[in-house]
CSV table of C-alpha atoms in Angstrom, one decimal:
chain,number,residue,atom,x,y,z
A,275,MET,CA,114.9,84.7,115.2
A,276,SER,CA,112.1,81.9,115.8
A,277,ASN,CA,108.9,82.0,113.8
A,278,ASN,CA,107.2,82.3,117.6
A,279,SER,CA,109.0,85.6,118.3
A,280,PHE,CA,106.0,87.5,117.6
A,281,THR,CA,103.8,89.9,119.9
A,282,ASN,CA,100.0,89.2,119.7
A,283,SER,CA,97.6,91.9,121.1
A,284,ASP,CA,94.3,90.0,120.2
A,285,PRO,CA,92.4,89.5,123.9
A,286,ALA,CA,91.0,85.8,122.0
A,287,LYS,CA,94.7,84.7,122.6
A,288,ASN,CA,93.4,83.5,125.8
A,289,ASP,CA,90.2,82.3,124.9
A,290,ASP,CA,89.1,78.8,123.5
A,291,GLN,CA,89.3,79.8,120.1
A,292,PHE,CA,92.7,80.8,119.9
A,293,LYS,CA,93.7,77.4,118.9
A,294,HIS,CA,91.5,78.0,115.3
A,295,HIS,CA,93.6,81.2,115.0
A,296,ARG,CA,96.0,80.5,111.7
A,297,GLN,CA,99.4,81.2,113.4
A,298,PRO,CA,102.2,83.3,111.1
A,299,CYS,CA,104.5,80.8,109.7
A,300,VAL,CA,107.2,82.8,108.0
A,301,ALA,CA,107.3,85.7,110.8
A,302,GLY,CA,111.1,86.0,111.8
A,303,GLN,CA,112.2,84.9,108.3
A,304,PHE,CA,110.1,86.9,105.3
A,305,TYR,CA,109.7,89.6,107.8
A,306,PRO,CA,110.7,90.8,111.3
A,307,GLY,CA,109.3,88.8,114.0
A,308,ASN,CA,108.6,91.4,116.5
A,309,GLU,CA,106.3,94.1,116.3
A,310,LYS,CA,109.1,97.1,117.0
A,311,SER,CA,111.4,95.8,114.5
A,312,LEU,CA,108.6,95.1,112.1
A,313,ARG,CA,106.8,98.6,112.4
A,314,THR,CA,110.5,100.3,111.9
A,315,THR,CA,110.8,97.8,108.6
A,316,LEU,CA,107.7,99.2,107.2
A,317,THR,CA,107.8,102.7,108.1
A,318,SER,CA,111.2,102.7,105.9
A,319,LEU,CA,109.2,100.8,103.1
A,320,PHE,CA,106.2,103.1,102.9
A,321,ALA,CA,108.7,106.0,102.9
A,322,VAL,CA,109.7,105.0,99.6
A,323,ALA,CA,106.7,103.8,98.1
A,324,ARG,CA,104.7,105.1,94.9
A,325,PRO,CA,102.4,108.4,95.5
A,326,THR,CA,98.8,107.4,96.0
A,327,LEU,CA,96.9,107.7,92.6
A,328,PRO,CA,93.4,109.2,92.4
A,329,GLY,CA,90.5,106.9,91.5
A,330,LYS,CA,88.6,104.4,93.3
A,331,LEU,CA,91.0,101.4,93.6
A,332,ARG,CA,89.2,98.1,93.4
A,333,ALA,CA,92.1,95.6,93.2
A,334,LEU,CA,95.8,94.9,93.6
A,335,VAL,CA,98.4,92.5,92.7
A,336,SER,CA,101.4,92.7,95.5
A,337,PRO,CA,104.7,90.4,95.7
A,338,HIS,CA,105.1,87.9,98.5
A,339,ALA,CA,108.6,87.1,99.0
A,340,GLY,CA,111.0,88.4,102.2
A,341,TYR,CA,110.5,92.1,102.3
A,342,ILE,CA,114.3,92.5,102.0
A,343,PHE,CA,113.4,91.7,98.4
A,344,SER,CA,110.3,92.7,97.5
A,345,GLY,CA,108.9,95.0,100.4
A,346,SER,CA,109.4,98.3,98.5
A,347,VAL,CA,107.3,96.9,95.7
A,348,ALA,CA,104.5,95.7,97.9
A,349,ALA,CA,104.3,99.2,99.8
A,350,SER,CA,103.8,100.8,96.4
A,351,ALA,CA,100.9,98.6,96.2
A,352,PHE,CA,99.3,99.2,99.5
A,353,ASN,CA,99.9,102.8,99.6
A,354,GLN,CA,97.4,103.0,96.9
A,355,ILE,CA,94.8,102.5,99.3
A,356,PRO,CA,93.8,105.6,101.2
A,357,SER,CA,94.8,105.2,104.9
A,358,ASP,CA,91.7,106.1,106.2
A,359,ALA,CA,89.4,104.0,103.5
A,360,THR,CA,86.8,101.7,104.5
A,361,PHE,CA,85.6,98.5,102.8
A,362,ASP,CA,83.1,95.3,103.5
A,363,HIS,CA,85.7,93.3,103.0
A,364,ILE,CA,89.5,92.6,101.8
A,365,PHE,CA,89.7,89.5,99.7
A,366,LEU,CA,93.3,87.9,100.2
A,367,ILE,CA,93.8,85.8,96.9
A,368,GLY,CA,96.7,83.7,96.7
A,369,SER,CA,98.0,80.5,94.5
A,370,SER,CA,99.3,77.2,96.7
A,371,HIS,CA,103.0,76.8,96.8
A,372,ARG,CA,102.4,73.5,99.1
A,373,THR,CA,99.3,71.5,98.0
A,374,HIS,CA,97.2,71.0,94.8
A,375,PHE,CA,93.7,70.0,94.5
A,376,ASN,CA,91.0,70.7,92.0
A,377,GLY,CA,89.5,74.2,93.7
A,378,ALA,CA,90.3,76.7,96.3
A,379,SER,CA,90.6,76.6,100.1
A,380,VAL,CA,88.8,79.5,102.3
A,381,TYR,CA,89.7,80.1,106.0
A,382,ASP,CA,86.6,79.9,107.9
A,383,CYS,CA,87.5,78.9,111.3
A,384,GLY,CA,89.4,81.9,113.2
A,385,ASN,CA,91.4,84.9,112.5
A,386,TYR,CA,95.0,85.3,111.0
A,387,LEU,CA,97.8,86.6,113.3
A,388,THR,CA,101.0,88.6,112.6
A,389,PRO,CA,103.3,90.4,115.2
A,390,LEU,CA,100.8,93.3,114.8
A,391,GLY,CA,98.2,91.5,116.0
A,392,SER,CA,95.1,89.7,114.9
A,393,VAL,CA,93.3,90.4,111.4
A,394,GLU,CA,89.8,89.4,111.6
A,395,VAL,CA,88.4,87.0,109.4
A,396,ASP,CA,85.0,87.1,107.8
A,397,THR,CA,84.2,83.5,108.8
A,398,LYS,CA,80.5,83.9,107.7
A,399,VAL,CA,81.1,85.0,104.0
A,400,ALA,CA,83.7,82.3,103.8
A,401,LYS,CA,81.3,79.5,105.0
A,402,LYS,CA,78.7,81.4,101.9
A,403,LEU,CA,81.6,80.5,99.6
A,404,ILE,CA,82.3,76.9,100.7
A,405,GLU,CA,78.5,76.7,100.4
A,406,ALA,CA,77.9,78.3,97.2
A,407,ASN,CA,79.9,75.8,94.9
A,408,GLU,CA,82.0,72.6,95.4
A,409,VAL,CA,85.0,74.3,94.2
A,410,PHE,CA,85.7,76.1,97.8
A,411,THR,CA,86.2,74.1,100.5
A,412,TYR,CA,88.3,74.6,103.7
A,413,ARG,CA,91.9,72.4,103.6
A,414,PRO,CA,93.8,73.5,106.6
A,415,GLU,CA,97.0,72.4,105.0
A,416,ALA,CA,96.2,75.0,102.3
A,417,HIS,CA,96.7,77.8,104.5
A,418,LEU,CA,98.8,76.9,107.8
A,419,LYS,CA,102.4,76.9,105.6
A,420,GLU,CA,101.3,79.3,103.4
A,421,HIS,CA,103.2,82.3,103.1
A,422,SER,CA,101.6,84.4,100.2
A,423,LEU,CA,98.7,85.6,102.1
A,424,GLU,CA,100.4,86.0,105.4
A,425,VAL,CA,103.3,88.6,104.0
A,426,GLN,CA,100.3,90.8,102.8
A,427,LEU,CA,99.0,91.2,106.0
A,428,PRO,CA,101.4,93.6,108.0
A,429,PHE,CA,101.1,96.0,105.5
A,430,LEU,CA,97.4,96.2,105.9
A,431,GLN,CA,97.7,96.7,109.7
A,432,PHE,CA,100.3,99.1,109.5
A,433,HIS,CA,98.7,101.2,106.6
A,434,LEU,CA,95.0,101.3,107.3
A,435,LYS,CA,93.9,103.4,110.3
A,436,LYS,CA,90.4,101.8,110.4
A,437,PRO,CA,89.6,98.0,111.4
A,438,PHE,CA,89.3,95.8,108.3
A,439,ARG,CA,88.0,92.1,107.7
A,440,ILE,CA,89.6,89.7,105.4
A,441,VAL,CA,88.8,86.8,103.4
A,442,PRO,CA,91.5,84.5,102.5
A,443,VAL,CA,91.5,82.0,99.6
A,444,ILE,CA,94.2,80.0,98.4
A,445,ILE,CA,93.5,78.7,94.9
A,446,ALA,CA,95.2,75.2,94.6
A,447,THR,CA,94.4,74.1,90.9
A,448,GLN,CA,95.5,74.7,87.6
A,449,SER,CA,92.7,73.9,85.8
A,450,VAL,CA,91.2,77.0,83.9
A,451,ASP,CA,87.8,75.9,83.7
A,452,THR,CA,88.4,75.0,87.8
A,453,ILE,CA,89.2,78.6,87.9
A,454,ARG,CA,86.6,80.3,86.1
A,455,LYS,CA,84.2,78.5,88.5
A,456,ILE,CA,86.1,80.1,91.3
A,457,SER,CA,85.6,83.6,89.7
A,458,ALA,CA,82.4,83.1,89.2
A,459,VAL,CA,81.9,82.4,92.4
A,460,LEU,CA,83.8,85.7,93.7
A,461,GLN,CA,82.1,87.9,91.0
A,462,PRO,CA,79.1,89.0,93.3
A,463,TYR,CA,81.6,90.3,95.9
A,464,PHE,CA,83.8,92.4,93.1
A,465,THR,CA,82.2,95.7,93.9
A,466,PRO,CA,83.3,99.1,95.2
A,467,ASP,CA,82.8,97.9,98.5
A,468,ASN,CA,85.2,95.6,98.4
A,469,LEU,CA,88.9,95.2,97.8
A,470,PHE,CA,90.7,92.3,95.9
A,471,VAL,CA,94.1,91.6,96.4
A,472,ILE,CA,96.5,89.3,94.5
A,473,SER,CA,99.4,88.0,96.0
A,474,SER,CA,102.3,86.8,93.4
A,475,ASP,CA,105.7,87.1,92.5
A,476,PHE,CA,106.5,86.9,88.7
A,477,SER,CA,109.4,85.3,87.0
A,478,HIS,CA,111.1,82.9,88.9
A,479,TYR,CA,114.9,82.0,88.1
A,480,PRO,CA,115.9,83.7,85.0
A,481,SER,CA,118.9,86.0,84.7
A,482,TYR,CA,118.4,89.5,85.8
A,483,ASP,CA,118.0,91.1,82.1
A,484,ASP,CA,115.8,88.1,81.0
A,485,ALA,CA,113.4,88.8,84.0
A,486,ILE,CA,113.0,92.5,83.4
A,487,ARG,CA,111.7,91.3,79.8
A,488,THR,CA,109.6,88.5,80.7
A,489,ASP,CA,107.9,90.5,83.6
A,490,MET,CA,107.6,93.3,81.5
A,491,LYS,CA,105.5,91.1,78.8
A,492,THR,CA,103.4,89.3,81.6
A,493,ALA,CA,102.6,92.6,83.1
A,494,GLN,CA,101.8,94.1,79.8
A,495,ALA,CA,99.4,91.4,79.4
A,496,ILE,CA,98.0,91.8,82.5
A,497,ALA,CA,97.2,95.8,81.6
A,498,THR,CA,95.3,94.7,78.5
A,499,ASN,CA,92.5,93.2,81.1
A,500,SER,CA,92.1,90.3,79.0
A,501,SER,CA,92.1,86.8,80.5
A,502,GLU,CA,92.7,85.2,77.0
A,503,LYS,CA,96.0,87.8,76.3
A,504,PHE,CA,97.2,87.1,79.8
A,505,LEU,CA,97.0,83.4,79.2
A,506,ARG,CA,98.3,83.6,75.8
A,507,THR,CA,101.2,85.5,76.9
A,508,ILE,CA,102.5,83.4,80.0
A,509,ASN,CA,102.3,80.2,77.9
A,510,SER,CA,103.9,82.0,74.6
A,511,PRO,CA,106.8,79.9,72.6
A,512,GLU,CA,108.8,82.9,73.3
A,513,LEU,CA,108.8,82.8,77.0
A,514,LYS,CA,109.5,78.5,77.3
A,515,LYS,CA,112.7,79.4,75.3
A,516,ILE,CA,114.2,81.8,78.3
A,517,PRO,CA,116.4,79.8,80.2
A,518,ASN,CA,116.0,78.6,83.3
A,519,LEU,CA,112.5,80.6,83.6
A,520,ALA,CA,110.4,78.2,85.9
A,521,THR,CA,107.4,80.5,85.7
A,522,PRO,CA,106.6,83.8,84.3
A,523,MET,CA,104.1,84.5,87.5
A,524,CYS,CA,103.8,81.9,90.3
A,525,GLY,CA,100.5,83.4,91.3
A,526,TRP,CA,98.8,83.2,87.7
A,527,SER,CA,95.6,81.1,88.8
A,528,SER,CA,95.2,83.9,91.2
A,529,MET,CA,95.4,86.4,88.6
A,530,LEU,CA,93.6,84.7,85.8
A,531,ALA,CA,90.6,84.4,88.6
A,532,LEU,CA,90.7,88.3,89.2
A,533,LEU,CA,90.9,88.7,85.3
A,534,PHE,CA,87.9,86.5,84.6
A,535,ASN,CA,86.1,89.4,86.6
A,536,THR,CA,87.8,92.4,85.6
A,537,GLU,CA,87.2,92.1,82.3
A,538,LYS,CA,83.7,92.2,82.3
A,539,SER,CA,84.2,96.0,83.3
A,540,THR,CA,84.8,98.7,80.8
A,541,ASP,CA,85.7,101.3,83.2
A,542,LEU,CA,88.8,100.0,84.7
A,543,ASN,CA,92.2,101.6,84.3
A,544,ILE,CA,95.1,99.1,85.1
A,545,THR,CA,98.5,100.6,86.5
A,546,LEU,CA,102.1,99.4,86.2
A,547,LEU,CA,103.1,101.1,89.8
A,548,ASP,CA,106.7,99.6,90.7
A,549,TYR,CA,108.9,97.0,89.4
A,550,LYS,CA,111.8,95.3,91.1
A,551,ASN,CA,113.8,91.9,91.1
A,552,SER,CA,115.7,90.2,93.8
A,553,GLY,CA,118.9,91.2,91.6
A,554,ASP,CA,118.1,94.7,92.8
A,555,SER,CA,118.5,93.9,96.3
A,556,SER,CA,122.4,93.8,98.3
A,557,TYR,CA,121.2,90.3,99.4
A,558,GLY,CA,120.3,88.8,95.8
A,559,ASP,CA,122.7,88.2,92.4
A,560,LYS,CA,122.0,88.5,88.7
A,561,GLU,CA,122.1,85.1,87.3
A,562,SER,CA,119.0,84.0,89.0
A,563,VAL,CA,116.4,86.1,90.4
A,564,VAL,CA,112.4,86.4,91.0
A,565,GLY,CA,110.7,89.4,89.7
A,566,TYR,CA,108.1,91.3,91.6
A,567,TRP,CA,105.0,94.0,90.1
A,568,ALA,CA,102.7,96.3,92.3
A,569,ILE,CA,99.9,96.8,89.7
A,570,ALA,CA,96.5,98.6,90.6
A,571,PHE,CA,93.5,98.3,89.0
A,572,TYR,CA,91.3,101.5,89.5
A,573,GLN,CA,87.7,102.4,88.4
A,574,GLU,CA,88.1,105.3,85.8
A,575,GLN,CA,86.7,108.5,86.9
A,576,ASP,CA,86.5,111.5,84.5
A,577,ASN,CA,87.3,114.6,85.9
A,578,PRO,CA,84.7,116.6,87.9
A,579,GLU,CA,85.9,120.1,88.2
A,580,SER,CA,86.1,120.2,84.4
A,581,GLY,CA,82.4,119.1,83.7
A,582,PHE,CA,84.0,117.2,80.7
A,583,LEU,CA,83.1,113.6,80.0
A,584,LEU,CA,83.9,111.3,77.9
A,585,SER,CA,82.1,108.2,77.4
A,586,GLU,CA,83.6,104.6,76.8
A,587,GLN,CA,82.1,104.4,73.5
A,588,GLU,CA,83.7,107.9,72.6
A,589,LYS,CA,87.2,107.0,74.1
A,590,GLN,CA,87.2,104.0,71.8
A,591,THR,CA,86.2,105.9,68.8
A,592,LEU,CA,89.1,108.4,69.5
A,593,LEU,CA,91.6,105.7,69.5
A,594,LYS,CA,90.5,104.2,66.4
A,595,LEU,CA,90.3,107.3,64.5
A,596,ALA,CA,93.7,107.9,66.1
A,597,LYS,CA,95.2,104.4,64.9
A,598,ASN,CA,93.5,104.6,61.5
A,599,ALA,CA,94.7,108.0,60.9
A,600,ILE,CA,98.2,106.6,61.2
A,601,ILE,CA,97.7,103.2,59.1
A,602,GLU,CA,96.7,105.8,56.3
A,603,LYS,CA,99.5,107.8,56.5
A,604,LEU,CA,102.0,104.9,56.5
A,605,THR,CA,100.1,102.8,54.0
A,606,GLY,CA,98.7,105.1,51.9
A,607,THR,CA,95.1,103.1,52.1
A,608,LYS,CA,92.1,105.1,52.8
A,609,THR,CA,90.1,103.3,55.7
A,610,ASN,CA,86.7,105.3,55.3
A,611,PHE,CA,86.3,104.8,59.2
A,612,GLU,CA,85.6,108.2,59.8
A,613,GLU,CA,82.5,107.9,57.7
A,614,THR,CA,80.7,105.1,59.5
A,615,ILE,CA,80.8,106.8,63.0
A,616,ASP,CA,79.1,109.7,64.8
A,617,LEU,CA,81.1,112.5,65.1
A,618,THR,CA,78.9,114.8,67.6
A,619,GLY,CA,79.0,114.9,71.4
A,620,SER,CA,82.0,115.5,73.5
A,621,ILE,CA,84.5,114.3,70.6
A,622,SER,CA,83.4,117.4,68.5
A,623,LYS,CA,84.1,120.2,71.7
A,624,LYS,CA,87.3,122.1,71.1
A,625,THR,CA,89.8,121.1,74.1
A,626,GLY,CA,93.6,120.3,74.7
A,627,VAL,CA,94.9,116.7,73.8
A,628,PHE,CA,98.0,114.9,73.8
A,629,VAL,CA,98.7,111.7,71.8
A,630,SER,CA,101.2,109.4,72.9
A,631,VAL,CA,102.6,106.3,70.3
A,632,TYR,CA,104.3,103.5,71.6
A,633,VAL,CA,105.7,100.6,69.4
A,634,ASN,CA,106.4,97.2,71.7
A,635,GLY,CA,105.9,99.3,75.0
A,636,GLU,CA,108.7,101.6,74.4
A,637,LEU,CA,107.7,105.5,73.6
A,638,ARG,CA,108.2,106.6,70.3
A,639,GLY,CA,106.2,110.2,70.3
A,640,CYS,CA,104.4,112.3,71.8
A,641,ILE,CA,102.5,115.6,70.5
A,642,GLY,CA,99.7,117.8,71.6
A,643,HIS,CA,98.5,121.2,72.4
A,644,PHE,CA,96.1,123.1,75.1
A,645,GLY,CA,93.8,124.2,72.8
A,646,ASP,CA,92.9,124.2,69.2
A,647,LYS,CA,90.1,125.5,66.7
A,648,LYS,CA,89.6,122.1,65.5
A,649,PRO,CA,86.9,119.5,67.2
A,650,LEU,CA,88.9,116.9,69.3
A,651,TYR,CA,88.4,114.3,67.0
A,652,SER,CA,89.9,116.1,64.1
A,653,SER,CA,92.9,116.9,66.7
A,654,VAL,CA,93.3,113.6,67.5
A,655,GLN,CA,93.9,112.3,64.0
A,656,GLN,CA,96.3,115.2,63.2
A,657,LEU,CA,98.4,114.8,66.0
A,658,ALA,CA,98.7,111.0,66.2
A,659,VAL,CA,100.4,111.5,62.7
A,660,SER,CA,102.7,113.8,64.2
A,661,ALA,CA,103.4,111.9,67.0
A,662,ALA,CA,104.4,108.6,65.0
A,663,THR,CA,106.1,110.5,62.1
A,664,GLU,CA,107.4,113.9,63.2
A,665,ASP,CA,108.3,113.9,67.1
A,666,LEU,CA,112.2,114.4,66.1
A,667,ARG,CA,113.1,112.8,69.6
A,668,PHE,CA,112.6,109.3,68.2
A,669,LYS,CA,112.8,107.3,65.2
A,670,PRO,CA,109.2,107.7,62.9
A,671,VAL,CA,107.2,104.8,63.2
A,672,THR,CA,107.3,102.6,60.2
A,673,LYS,CA,105.0,100.2,58.3
A,674,LYS,CA,106.4,97.1,59.4
A,675,GLU,CA,105.8,98.4,63.3
A,676,LEU,CA,101.8,98.8,62.7
A,677,PRO,CA,100.9,95.5,64.2
A,678,ASP,CA,103.0,96.6,67.7
A,679,LEU,CA,101.2,100.1,67.7
A,680,ASP,CA,99.6,101.0,70.6
A,681,LEU,CA,98.4,104.9,71.2
A,682,GLU,CA,97.6,106.4,74.6
A,683,ILE,CA,95.3,109.7,74.3
A,684,SER,CA,95.3,112.6,77.2
A,685,VAL,CA,92.5,114.8,76.9
A,686,LEU,CA,93.1,118.0,78.9
A,687,THR,CA,91.1,120.4,81.3
A,688,PRO,CA,91.5,123.9,81.1
A,689,LEU,CA,94.8,125.5,82.4
A,690,LYS,CA,94.4,126.9,85.8
A,691,LYS,CA,97.4,129.5,87.4
A,692,ILE,CA,98.4,128.2,90.7
A,693,SER,CA,100.3,130.5,93.7
A,694,SER,CA,101.5,127.4,95.5
A,695,ILE,CA,103.1,124.4,94.5
A,696,SER,CA,101.3,122.7,97.5
A,697,GLU,CA,98.1,122.8,95.1
A,698,ILE,CA,99.7,120.3,92.7
A,699,VAL,CA,98.2,116.6,93.6
A,700,PRO,CA,100.5,113.7,92.3
A,701,GLY,CA,99.0,111.8,89.6
A,702,LYS,CA,96.3,113.8,89.3
A,703,HIS,CA,97.7,117.3,87.8
A,704,GLY,CA,99.9,117.7,85.1
A,705,ILE,CA,102.0,120.9,85.0
A,706,TYR,CA,102.5,123.8,82.3
A,707,LEU,CA,105.6,126.2,82.7
A,708,LYS,CA,105.9,129.6,81.2
A,709,LYS,CA,108.6,132.1,81.3
A,710,GLY,CA,108.8,134.9,78.9
A,711,LEU,CA,108.9,132.8,75.4
A,712,ASN,CA,109.9,129.6,77.0
A,713,SER,CA,107.4,127.2,78.2
A,714,GLY,CA,107.2,123.4,78.7
A,715,THR,CA,104.7,120.6,80.2
A,716,PHE,CA,104.6,117.0,81.6
A,717,LEU,CA,101.4,115.3,81.8
A,718,PRO,CA,99.9,114.1,84.8
A,719,GLN,CA,101.5,110.5,84.7
A,720,VAL,CA,104.9,111.6,83.9
A,721,MET,CA,105.4,112.2,87.9
A,722,LEU,CA,104.2,108.9,88.9
A,723,ASN,CA,105.8,106.8,86.0
A,724,ASN,CA,109.0,108.4,87.3
A,725,ASN,CA,108.8,108.4,90.8
A,726,TRP,CA,109.4,112.0,91.2
A,727,ASN,CA,108.3,114.1,94.0
A,728,ILE,CA,106.8,117.2,93.4
A,729,GLU,CA,110.1,119.6,93.1
A,730,GLU,CA,111.9,117.1,90.9
A,731,PHE,CA,108.7,117.1,88.7
A,732,LEU,CA,109.2,120.6,88.3
A,733,GLY,CA,112.9,120.6,88.1
A,734,HIS,CA,113.1,118.6,85.5
A,735,CYS,CA,110.0,120.1,83.2
A,736,ALA,CA,112.1,123.6,83.6
A,737,ARG,CA,115.2,122.1,82.6
A,738,ASP,CA,114.2,119.2,80.0
A,739,LYS,CA,111.0,120.9,78.3
A,740,ALA,CA,110.8,125.0,79.1
A,741,HIS,CA,114.7,125.1,79.1
A,742,ILE,CA,114.9,127.6,81.9
A,743,GLY,CA,117.1,125.7,84.2
A,744,TRP,CA,116.3,123.3,87.2
A,745,ASP,CA,115.3,126.1,89.6
A,746,GLY,CA,113.7,128.1,86.6
A,747,TRP,CA,110.1,127.1,87.7
A,748,ARG,CA,110.7,128.9,90.8
A,749,ASN,CA,110.2,132.6,89.1
A,750,ALA,CA,107.8,131.1,86.5
A,751,ASP,CA,104.4,131.1,86.0
A,752,ILE,CA,102.6,127.5,87.1
A,753,PHE,CA,99.6,126.2,85.8
A,754,THR,CA,98.0,123.0,86.3
A,755,TYR,CA,95.7,120.7,84.6
A,756,GLU,CA,94.1,117.4,84.6
A,757,ALA,CA,93.7,114.8,82.2
A,758,ILE,CA,91.2,111.9,81.2
A,759,ILE,CA,93.6,109.2,79.9
A,760,PHE,CA,93.0,106.1,78.3
A,761,GLY,CA,94.1,103.5,75.6
A,762,ARG,CA,97.2,101.5,75.4
A,763,GLU,CA,96.1,98.0,74.5
A,764,ASN,CA,98.9,95.9,75.1
A,765,THR,CA,100.6,98.2,77.7
A,766,ASN,CA,100.1,100.7,80.3
A,767,GLN,CA,101.8,103.6,82.1
A,768,LYS,CA,105.4,103.3,82.5
């Protein structure tokens, strides 16, 4: 199919400015080149996308390969945007595959076209960026044959019900200092009223299994929200030894530009949404693959229904208390950390909590309760030790593994009995099932981490946790609760 076999509904097609609009260059190659086929493809991709998570979405990472390889992962990314959402601007940021210079190019002379029509470019903002700093220019060659931004647009056009405007940015430098300058110019626009979309694939050309390991390390580094840890990971000697690995992330410069801004925020939750590589497609092989991640940056929101709030400082205090309790248990050394901090406020309240322990990104224990006579800070310490050493499903954590230890704490709201499973909101509600003397629970993140629908969520809980059979939930008491989830320095929710 020809690149030009697309339908454009933009009235501007017939005016003098049409020649300045950016024409699609990979329609018919990376994705269907006519409107009907493209809509059919997008419908199927969104049908298997990860559900929308609660919270204020601030940024996305989405792949830019052909839809037959990465389309479902990209759909999981864009499905995080509420379909009726509005933004002042959507900043589309990608790294150049074709041209290199010491800066970034922003398209400021027309709109972007796809088979679904015209996408408005905010040329005023584009020109302001160019005027703000010499690292921003407009270079036609950076955009005209560059696919990384183009392949994102049909997802936005198909999914969003309301008009939107984009600011298309192509980063063409590999200088960290220049990327820092680019990020600084973009920083005033990184607000809740705008959305940042980073276009990038992950590992290029290792084997299938090596790609999975490499891509997880890179994604975990992104989830730390640290530019330093991200750079250290993608440049690590460990990754350089992987056969045929050309790059761990082709859009690393765009990712870095985002991290330079996001790491200044203390209220962002970074969620790893979906992963595949080209070897998962029937059109790909397992010997040489490209990896794809969908990642979302959310502004954390404590639960408004319960009235229970935790400050960022209190969250960090609980994490330190939990980790120090494990260190003291495994080393026999007293840290005295508890004596140096304020144990009043929300962390002194009595409420339900679960503590999950991870080593190198792998779950090694999860223990909790729905309420206790002890204050939260004391419960967290006890549960952390129990999760690390007493969860019979896993090997106990050892002293040697302490450097690779990560913790996730889920502080729970009170249980609420429901009368219909339609009341369960994916990603927001955990469930607690009770039937006679049997009971079981899943935290809110479990449903999304396993890509289950609501009945699968209930079925697994009934069978695997409450031990009442797959359909046992149908005549059990069902309770929901919410959780304030935080932690995991080196990883994120799986």
